[in-house]
Amino acid sequence: MAPVGDALRDPAAEQRHEERAERDDHSHGPLLPDGAPGLHVGVGVRSGATAKEVLELVEAALTRAGEVLAEAGLPGAGTAGGGSPEGGCVGVSARVAGFATVEARAAAPGIVAAARRLGVPVTGFPARVLAAVPVPHPSGTVLAAAGTASVAEAAALRAAGPGAVLLVPKRKGPRVTCAIAVSVPVRPGDVRSVARLSLLTCGYIGGEPDSPPTIPTPHTTADMDTHTDIPPAGGHAHDLRHHGDAEVRDERLTDLAVNVRTATPPDWLRERIARSLTSLAAYPDDRAARAAVAGRHGLPTGRVLLTAGAAEAFVLLARALPVRRPVVVHPQFTEPEAALRDAGHEVRRVLLREEDGFRLDPAAVPEDADLVVIGNPTNPTSVLHPAEAIASLARPGRYLVVDEAFMDAVPGEREALAGRTDVPGLVVLRSLTKTWGLAGLRIGYALADPDTVALLERAQPLWPVSTPALVAAEACVERAALAEAEEAAYRIGVERDHLLAGLAEFDEVRVVAAAEGPFVLLRIEGADAVRERLRLLGFAARRGDTFPGLDRHWLRLAVRDRVTTNRFLQALDQALLLGG
């Protein structure tokens, strides 16, 4: 990478840099004339950061770097000295080989001016290059647990090259981050010092493969809709047909946009489904699967209707139920409202508020509503509403539809209404596509009183669920499968806590803290732009503005394994830094 142009450094600084480079050429690469290793300072800045802010943070980091070098018994020990930020640092600051940052910030005035005062060059690396640099956990307990990383660390390590050791992990100021790395070649007599240095730092030596580089994919931001709680006649203000799969279709991105559990379906389920292919010549027979689902919930088979995923159930409800005043509680999965609107219904919305934690207020639902739709846990907020609060919405002459598509991702399925027969007008929808990775197979079911089931069934086409899907339904409600799902729910909870801890490290991020599902909802000012930068760094997040009650400042993230989460947190840090 080329340093910033001559116009960004004064002649004196350029001369000092050339003299230092000439000395380095005669002192065996990264070592300075006295045998001390050259220090590479990674810097990240927000818009408006001044040279003073940069130098103050760098000076503190250099002080620590000198202490580490001294403890390792390597040359170059010392402190940054008594120089003021305006006058420049002295002492170990003379060991600085250069500043490194992301290419988009290489010409930032604060970085350029600070580098000029120290007489060092600035190197800018493309974001995709830094995204491919494995970055270690900082030494702080919270940072190590959250797995956060920074552009500053990646830039420092990349600049130091193979054999780089991170002397000082990321340090953060209001508008500046910095980290320091050093490349220490092993020479006769140096082995102990180098080993000691590795132990004193965060234990990371660069240049070792840790993760494949991300593959950036360009993407154009879709038009953003305006939030409203009263859809205009003949239309609506949100793209109700947008779903998470659109964020990743045909693109090589790490998927945090779709709420399907990874590494699914499991092998045993694949094998069961594969064996069913030998009977495709016969028409599907749903009796065994229907009985299995009924048994799983302790219900008679007459209260079960198998569907081609929960999405079909929403269409059946919209077409078959004799309702005139439907209400949908938002933010939630948009397909119920879309299906109702397609069937000619005028839909009213009850918008849950962020200041209330997106929790249900039963009093907000109009008394005259004859159909109420709510999710639990709700997509995209991940809020788990108390079962009794939802049940309190039941009224004579009202259908109460509860979407429990993600309830099997909640340990113990607490707050579930599936299996309840004491709530009048209750219709519970379940999906087997999320936990078991069967989105392409389409299988779900509705639980309701027999009369309602009969109404829905008459609206279905013949043989709506395929034989492989029926086999999957039967398999997924067996005792062993339920135990596996319960174990997965606990693991999801652990990984969700890890993700939330990492997100809590960002001042710019506000998370819906009461998350109980396999996804989290977060607010970032300008999240639509952040989402685009994340795509360039290889990650797909679900846009939030298509959900009524949310706008362009919201994102939904699926919970993934710890390694994926750590890489995402690093990418988020870079995306926020790039945005200033």
XYZ file of C-alpha atoms in Angstrom:
580
model
C 0.000 0.000 0.000
C 1.294 3.444 -0.833
C 1.501 6.081 1.899
C -0.532 9.222 1.512
C 0.820 11.700 -1.034
C 3.458 14.324 -0.560
C 0.818 16.997 -0.152
C -0.264 15.391 3.099
C 3.179 15.648 4.734
C 5.417 18.630 5.138
C 8.921 18.516 3.554
C 10.654 18.186 6.922
C 8.543 15.192 7.845
C 9.205 13.641 4.436
C 12.919 14.093 4.925
C 12.791 12.511 8.394
C 10.843 9.576 6.980
C 13.353 9.057 4.161
C 16.242 9.171 6.609
C 14.512 6.643 8.853
C 13.777 4.350 5.890
C 17.413 4.528 4.852
C 18.515 3.639 8.387
C 16.066 0.726 8.456
C 17.450 -0.591 5.163
C 20.821 -0.862 6.844
C 19.541 -2.276 10.087
C 17.997 -5.536 8.953
C 14.390 -4.666 8.154
C 12.035 -3.808 11.020
C 14.724 -3.173 13.622
C 15.930 0.358 14.242
C 19.670 1.148 14.373
C 19.953 0.373 18.081
C 18.280 -3.008 17.624
C 14.840 -1.899 18.741
C 11.828 -3.118 16.753
C 9.873 -0.535 14.781
C 6.375 0.125 16.088
C 3.353 0.242 13.784
C 0.472 2.291 15.114
C -2.969 1.403 13.843
C -5.364 4.334 14.055
C -9.074 4.732 13.471
C -10.860 8.049 13.626
C -14.357 9.441 13.401
C -15.149 12.565 11.423
C -13.841 15.678 13.115
C -11.142 13.976 15.189
C -8.204 16.324 15.724
C -4.467 15.726 15.725
C -4.473 16.450 19.452
C -6.994 13.672 20.092
C -4.990 11.246 17.989
C -1.681 12.123 19.660
C -3.096 11.914 23.182
C -4.354 8.372 22.636
C -1.240 7.302 20.728
C 1.009 8.705 23.471
C -0.768 6.631 26.108
C -0.485 3.520 23.952
C 3.197 4.165 23.287
C 3.827 4.430 27.016
C 2.417 0.944 27.435
C 4.397 -0.306 24.431
C 7.615 0.899 26.048
C 6.724 -0.919 29.261
C 6.081 -4.160 27.365
C 9.371 -3.908 25.500
C 11.196 -3.255 28.759
C 9.611 -6.263 30.467
C 10.584 -8.399 27.480
C 14.183 -7.229 27.730
C 14.125 -5.857 24.194
C 15.657 -2.549 23.123
C 13.334 0.402 22.747
C 12.002 0.436 26.283
C 10.954 3.641 27.867
C 8.034 5.939 28.117
C 6.530 8.382 25.743
C 8.124 11.097 27.808
C 6.903 14.454 28.814
C 6.021 15.799 25.398
C 2.682 17.489 25.087
C 0.271 16.530 22.333
C 0.916 19.848 20.639
C 4.647 19.438 20.795
C 4.728 15.777 19.950
C 5.779 12.752 21.965
C 9.372 11.862 22.696
C 11.148 8.720 23.897
C 9.584 5.557 22.589
C 7.662 7.603 20.015
C 10.927 7.724 18.075
C 10.426 4.001 17.497
C 7.236 4.553 15.477
C 7.682 3.283 11.918
C 4.374 4.663 10.724
C 0.629 5.016 11.103
C -1.758 2.570 9.466
C -5.476 2.873 8.980
C -8.312 1.970 6.642
C -7.908 3.446 3.184
C -11.037 5.580 3.462
C -9.520 7.422 6.448
C -5.912 7.699 5.295
C -6.370 11.353 4.392
C -8.298 12.293 7.551
C -6.872 15.609 8.800
C -6.397 14.374 12.371
C -4.363 11.347 11.276
C -2.339 13.240 8.678
C -1.464 16.080 11.049
C -0.544 13.698 13.883
C 1.681 11.653 11.570
C 3.302 14.857 10.326
C 4.218 15.893 13.868
C 5.829 12.514 14.507
C 7.525 12.516 11.099
C 6.067 9.204 9.983
C 4.101 8.053 6.929
C 0.457 6.991 6.833
C -0.514 3.761 5.117
C -4.122 3.092 4.119
C -5.400 -0.434 3.552
C -8.657 -1.277 1.759
C -11.446 -2.386 4.104
C -11.509 -5.820 2.485
C -7.822 -6.316 3.272
C -8.316 -5.434 6.923
C -11.416 -7.652 7.105
C -9.211 -10.617 6.183
C -6.750 -9.965 9.044
C -7.470 -12.218 12.055
C -7.663 -9.920 15.069
C -7.146 -11.281 18.598
C -9.317 -10.646 21.615
C -8.188 -7.667 23.670
C -6.954 -8.510 27.128
C -9.837 -6.887 29.019
C -12.331 -9.390 30.435
C -15.371 -7.870 28.801
C -13.638 -7.411 25.446
C -12.294 -10.950 25.528
C -15.729 -12.328 26.321
C -17.393 -10.236 23.623
C -14.747 -10.993 20.990
C -14.647 -7.405 19.710
C -11.843 -6.253 17.429
C -10.922 -3.056 15.648
C -9.718 -1.485 12.470
C -6.834 -0.153 14.564
C -5.673 -3.649 15.526
C -6.061 -5.044 12.017
C -4.240 -2.088 10.459
C -1.376 -2.308 12.968
C -0.933 -6.045 12.405
C -1.214 -5.734 8.640
C 1.372 -2.951 8.560
C 3.779 -4.891 10.777
C 3.542 -7.874 8.421
C 4.384 -11.543 9.037
C 5.572 -12.225 12.558
C 3.669 -9.249 13.907
C 2.968 -9.158 17.622
C 0.239 -6.945 19.036
C 1.939 -4.963 21.783
C -1.050 -2.832 22.753
C -4.626 -3.934 21.980
C -7.221 -1.419 20.905
C -7.577 1.702 23.030
C -10.629 3.881 22.583
C -11.202 7.589 22.892
C -14.363 9.532 22.070
C -13.428 9.779 18.387
C -10.172 7.832 18.065
C -8.986 4.241 18.407
C -5.428 3.024 18.258
C -3.382 -0.160 18.667
C 0.318 -0.930 18.347
C 1.985 -3.908 16.671
C 5.608 -4.800 16.118
C 7.377 -7.268 13.863
C 10.192 -9.021 15.688
C 12.362 -11.317 13.558
C 13.948 -14.165 15.495
C 17.727 -13.911 15.574
C 20.415 -15.763 17.479
C 20.167 -14.725 21.103
C 16.720 -13.168 20.634
C 14.566 -16.250 21.123
C 13.927 -15.744 24.833
C 13.066 -12.093 24.401
C 10.671 -12.787 21.560
C 8.970 -15.561 23.519
C 8.760 -13.294 26.544
C 7.248 -10.564 24.362
C 4.550 -12.928 23.097
C 3.575 -13.839 26.645
C 3.420 -10.220 27.752
C 1.106 -9.203 24.938
C -2.244 -10.711 24.092
C -0.561 -13.884 22.857
C -1.162 -13.304 19.157
C 1.468 -13.530 16.434
C 0.254 -12.421 13.030
C 0.641 -14.269 9.775
C -0.919 -17.525 10.954
C -4.114 -18.623 9.200
C -7.171 -18.283 11.397
C -10.101 -17.522 9.153
C -10.755 -17.218 5.426
C -11.010 -13.722 4.037
C -14.480 -12.403 3.510
C -15.674 -11.847 -0.050
C -17.172 -8.391 -0.421
C -20.290 -8.109 -2.516
C -21.647 -4.805 -3.806
C -25.262 -4.112 -3.026
C -27.575 -1.192 -3.659
C -29.641 0.172 -0.816
C -33.345 -0.321 -1.402
C -35.670 2.644 -1.119
C -36.708 3.243 2.454
C -40.361 3.468 3.392
C -41.876 5.942 5.820
C -43.162 4.648 9.129
C -46.869 4.970 9.844
C -49.329 3.272 12.147
C -52.311 3.835 9.835
C -51.711 2.324 6.392
C -53.077 4.575 3.653
C -56.091 3.306 1.769
C -55.133 0.950 -1.023
C -51.527 0.652 0.090
C -49.104 0.474 2.994
C -45.931 2.263 3.987
C -43.641 -0.750 4.405
C -42.456 -3.484 2.060
C -44.394 -6.304 3.688
C -43.120 -8.817 1.139
C -39.459 -8.310 1.976
C -37.909 -11.239 3.844
C -34.436 -12.016 5.126
C -33.593 -14.435 2.324
C -33.536 -11.473 -0.079
C -30.490 -10.165 1.803
C -28.362 -13.195 0.920
C -29.833 -14.640 -2.267
C -27.176 -15.239 -4.952
C -24.480 -13.586 -2.864
C -21.536 -15.042 -0.960
C -22.099 -13.466 2.426
C -22.062 -14.700 5.994
C -25.781 -14.913 6.725
C -27.091 -13.101 9.793
C -30.288 -12.107 7.992
C -32.226 -15.398 7.990
C -33.449 -16.920 11.246
C -32.917 -20.556 10.254
C -30.609 -22.475 12.598
C -27.261 -23.242 10.995
C -25.901 -26.752 10.382
C -29.429 -28.044 9.778
C -31.179 -30.254 8.937
C -29.256 -32.838 10.989
C -28.086 -36.014 9.262
C -30.719 -38.232 10.874
C -33.479 -35.972 9.553
C -31.967 -35.824 6.083
C -31.928 -39.616 6.023
C -35.555 -39.873 7.093
C -36.603 -37.432 4.406
C -34.483 -39.209 1.789
C -36.103 -42.558 2.551
C -39.538 -41.017 1.933
C -38.648 -40.417 -1.708
C -39.310 -44.058 -2.521
C -43.031 -43.486 -1.910
C -43.528 -40.402 -4.066
C -45.782 -42.281 -6.468
C -48.512 -42.358 -3.819
C -50.603 -39.346 -2.831
C -49.589 -37.803 0.507
C -51.347 -39.221 3.592
C -51.164 -36.834 6.542
C -52.813 -39.038 9.180
C -49.632 -40.272 10.877
C -48.007 -36.838 10.937
C -51.201 -35.191 12.172
C -51.497 -37.701 14.992
C -47.837 -37.201 15.911
C -48.228 -33.414 16.119
C -51.432 -33.786 18.153
C -49.660 -36.143 20.561
C -46.744 -33.747 20.918
C -49.154 -31.077 22.245
C -51.586 -33.385 24.042
C -54.439 -32.537 21.683
C -56.966 -34.538 19.652
C -56.146 -34.750 15.945
C -59.210 -32.657 15.115
C -57.411 -29.611 16.544
C -54.420 -29.949 14.182
C -54.013 -28.731 10.604
C -50.755 -29.367 8.759
C -49.695 -26.598 6.376
C -46.964 -25.817 3.863
C -45.131 -23.709 6.418
C -46.640 -21.063 8.649
C -46.894 -18.750 5.620
C -49.662 -20.890 4.129
C -51.540 -20.754 7.418
C -51.592 -16.945 7.269
C -53.147 -17.088 3.811
C -55.755 -19.610 4.953
C -56.682 -17.460 7.947
C -57.045 -14.361 5.790
C -59.268 -16.138 3.264
C -61.322 -18.461 5.421
C -62.124 -16.662 8.674
C -65.294 -14.503 8.712
C -63.683 -11.337 10.088
C -64.136 -7.646 9.288
C -61.927 -5.761 11.751
C -58.490 -7.426 11.861
C -55.679 -5.954 13.948
C -52.003 -6.889 13.698
C -49.653 -6.115 16.591
C -46.386 -4.695 15.221
C -43.450 -4.767 14.854
C -43.802 -8.406 13.860
C -43.513 -10.799 10.938
C -45.157 -8.987 8.036
C -46.694 -11.936 6.190
C -49.929 -11.997 8.266
C -50.777 -8.420 7.331
C -49.752 -8.969 3.719
C -52.049 -12.005 3.485
C -54.945 -10.106 5.053
C -54.501 -7.195 2.681
C -54.300 -9.535 -0.313
C -57.623 -11.023 0.787
C -59.207 -7.564 0.720
C -59.154 -6.760 4.441
C -58.505 -3.305 5.849
C -55.891 -3.885 8.538
C -55.329 -1.774 11.625
C -51.998 -1.782 13.401
C -51.109 -1.643 17.080
C -47.515 -0.422 17.304
C -45.507 -1.498 20.348
C -43.009 1.142 21.441
C -39.277 0.975 22.001
C -39.604 2.982 25.229
C -41.795 0.152 26.572
C -39.320 -2.495 25.470
C -41.696 -3.492 22.645
C -43.776 -5.321 25.251
C -47.462 -5.978 24.753
C -49.993 -3.625 26.299
C -53.299 -5.529 26.003
C -55.225 -2.285 26.554
C -53.820 -0.909 23.286
C -55.736 -3.479 21.224
C -59.135 -2.078 20.062
C -62.092 -3.769 21.724
C -63.948 -4.118 18.434
C -61.192 -6.167 16.779
C -62.522 -9.550 15.666
C -59.071 -10.867 14.711
C -55.824 -10.100 16.552
C -52.455 -11.366 15.320
C -49.321 -11.334 17.476
C -45.992 -13.204 17.451
C -44.401 -14.815 20.501
C -41.474 -14.549 20.733
C -42.008 -11.700 18.318
C -40.040 -11.397 15.119
C -38.081 -9.076 14.857
C -37.963 -7.727 18.437
C -37.207 -11.133 20.033
C -39.468 -10.176 22.944
C -41.237 -13.056 24.708
C -44.624 -11.865 25.954
C -46.243 -13.469 29.023
C -48.716 -16.125 27.949
C -51.413 -14.696 30.203
C -51.004 -11.212 28.733
C -51.669 -12.644 25.282
C -54.503 -14.854 26.517
C -56.141 -11.765 28.011
C -56.746 -10.561 24.445
C -59.298 -13.346 23.886
C -62.923 -12.225 23.562
C -66.188 -13.848 22.507
C -66.445 -13.466 18.736
C -62.707 -12.777 18.310
C -60.011 -14.948 16.766
C -56.671 -14.668 18.577
C -53.834 -15.795 16.306
C -50.468 -16.357 17.986
C -47.445 -16.987 15.772
C -45.150 -19.286 17.798
C -42.754 -20.032 14.941
C -39.753 -19.452 17.235
C -41.152 -20.830 20.476
C -39.127 -24.043 20.176
C -35.979 -21.870 20.362
C -37.005 -20.795 23.892
C -35.799 -23.207 26.602
C -38.779 -24.969 28.115
C -41.093 -23.173 25.672
C -42.236 -21.052 28.572
C -45.083 -18.684 27.742
C -46.322 -21.048 25.016
C -50.053 -21.252 24.319
C -49.800 -24.287 22.052
C -51.826 -27.062 23.620
C -54.173 -24.708 25.485
C -57.894 -25.395 24.960
C -59.256 -22.922 27.509
C -58.681 -19.747 25.465
C -61.661 -18.976 23.211
C -60.897 -18.300 19.567
C -57.218 -19.235 19.983
C -55.239 -20.228 16.893
C -51.570 -21.093 17.444
C -49.230 -21.396 14.481
C -46.006 -23.362 14.594
C -43.213 -23.762 12.053
C -40.708 -26.589 11.773
C -38.579 -24.754 9.233
C -36.540 -22.567 11.607
C -35.123 -24.970 14.179
C -34.754 -27.869 11.752
C -33.553 -26.045 8.640
C -36.524 -27.016 6.466
C -37.357 -23.671 4.851
C -37.085 -25.277 1.428
C -39.402 -28.136 2.369
C -42.236 -25.994 3.789
C -43.843 -27.586 6.833
C -45.788 -26.094 9.727
C -49.115 -26.475 11.453
C -52.044 -24.689 13.068
C -53.648 -25.604 16.405
C -57.225 -24.464 16.943
C -60.683 -25.677 17.863
C -62.146 -28.246 15.418
C -64.584 -25.791 13.828
C -61.795 -23.350 12.995
C -59.597 -26.168 11.690
C -62.461 -27.249 9.432
C -62.825 -23.717 8.053
C -59.118 -23.528 7.260
C -58.998 -27.007 5.805
C -61.764 -26.214 3.323
C -59.686 -23.319 2.023
C -56.680 -25.572 1.394
C -56.004 -27.208 -1.954
C -55.927 -31.003 -2.069
C -52.757 -32.592 -0.705
C -51.159 -29.263 0.368
C -48.243 -30.901 2.213
C -45.850 -33.212 0.385
C -44.914 -36.690 1.570
C -41.306 -35.686 2.480
C -42.678 -32.758 4.507
C -45.123 -35.043 6.330
C -42.315 -37.430 7.171
C -40.276 -34.504 8.483
C -43.187 -33.316 10.622
C -43.574 -36.727 12.210
C -39.825 -37.014 12.831
C -39.434 -33.538 14.340
C -42.014 -34.100 17.087
C -40.587 -37.395 18.312
C -39.165 -37.465 21.825
C -35.515 -37.572 20.738
C -36.035 -34.662 18.350
C -37.725 -32.571 21.030
C -34.774 -33.214 23.342
C -32.393 -32.132 20.599
C -34.400 -28.964 19.996
C -34.354 -28.174 23.705
C -30.578 -28.564 23.821
C -30.259 -26.312 20.777
C -32.445 -23.703 22.501
C -30.074 -23.579 25.471
C -27.065 -23.227 23.163
C -28.795 -20.410 21.318
C -29.331 -18.643 24.634
C -25.630 -18.847 25.461
C -24.591 -17.587 22.040
C -27.187 -14.815 22.185
C -25.726 -13.601 25.478
C -22.304 -13.555 23.849
C -23.628 -11.474 20.957
C -25.409 -9.063 23.296
C -22.251 -8.628 25.390
C -20.294 -7.747 22.268
C -22.904 -5.296 21.036
C -22.928 -3.620 24.453
C -19.344 -2.483 23.810
C -20.500 -0.113 21.080
C -21.756 3.262 22.226
C -23.562 3.677 18.909
C -25.644 0.497 19.313
C -28.895 0.226 21.253
C -30.224 -3.325 21.630
C -33.658 -4.611 22.612
C -32.298 -6.182 25.774
C -35.196 -8.534 26.509
C -34.276 -10.813 23.587
C -35.448 -14.410 24.049
C -35.468 -15.679 20.457
C -32.704 -16.792 18.078
C -32.219 -13.216 16.862
C -31.744 -9.724 18.273
C -32.986 -6.303 17.206
C -30.700 -3.300 17.418
C -30.808 0.384 16.593
C -27.932 2.314 15.063
C -28.260 5.824 13.715
C -28.027 5.375 9.952
C -28.285 1.582 10.176
C -29.164 1.377 6.483
C -25.713 2.721 5.591
C -24.059 0.507 8.212
C -25.793 -2.500 6.662
C -24.286 -1.652 3.279
C -20.800 -1.366 4.757
C -21.309 -4.710 6.504
C -22.138 -6.245 3.140
C -18.840 -4.981 1.754
C -17.158 -6.645 4.727
C -18.925 -9.929 3.990
C -21.931 -9.960 6.352
C -25.661 -9.833 5.621
C -27.931 -8.289 8.260
C -31.719 -8.011 8.042
C -32.944 -4.488 7.347
C -35.527 -3.294 9.860
C -37.402 -0.636 7.954
C -39.775 -3.137 6.300
C -41.373 -3.869 9.684
C -44.190 -1.471 10.643
C -43.124 0.408 13.748
C -39.443 0.480 12.729
C -37.438 2.660 10.372
C -34.106 2.721 8.571
C -32.164 2.894 11.832
C -32.942 -0.720 12.812
C -31.262 -4.047 12.029
C -32.083 -7.623 12.991
C -29.285 -10.138 13.543
C -29.610 -13.897 13.722
C -27.735 -15.564 16.583
C -24.807 -17.595 15.288
C -21.874 -19.518 16.766
C -19.186 -17.682 18.704
C -16.584 -17.638 15.950
C -19.043 -16.116 13.483
C -20.217 -13.608 16.081
C -16.663 -12.514 16.863
C -15.942 -11.941 13.194
C -19.167 -10.008 12.827
C -18.358 -7.784 15.804
C -15.024 -6.988 14.219
C -16.776 -6.122 10.961
C -19.322 -3.976 12.803
C -16.523 -2.064 14.497
C -14.985 -1.385 11.098
C -18.331 -0.452 9.550
C -19.005 2.069 12.318
C -15.516 3.495 12.079
C -15.771 3.846 8.304
C -18.984 5.776 8.730
C -17.407 8.336 11.035
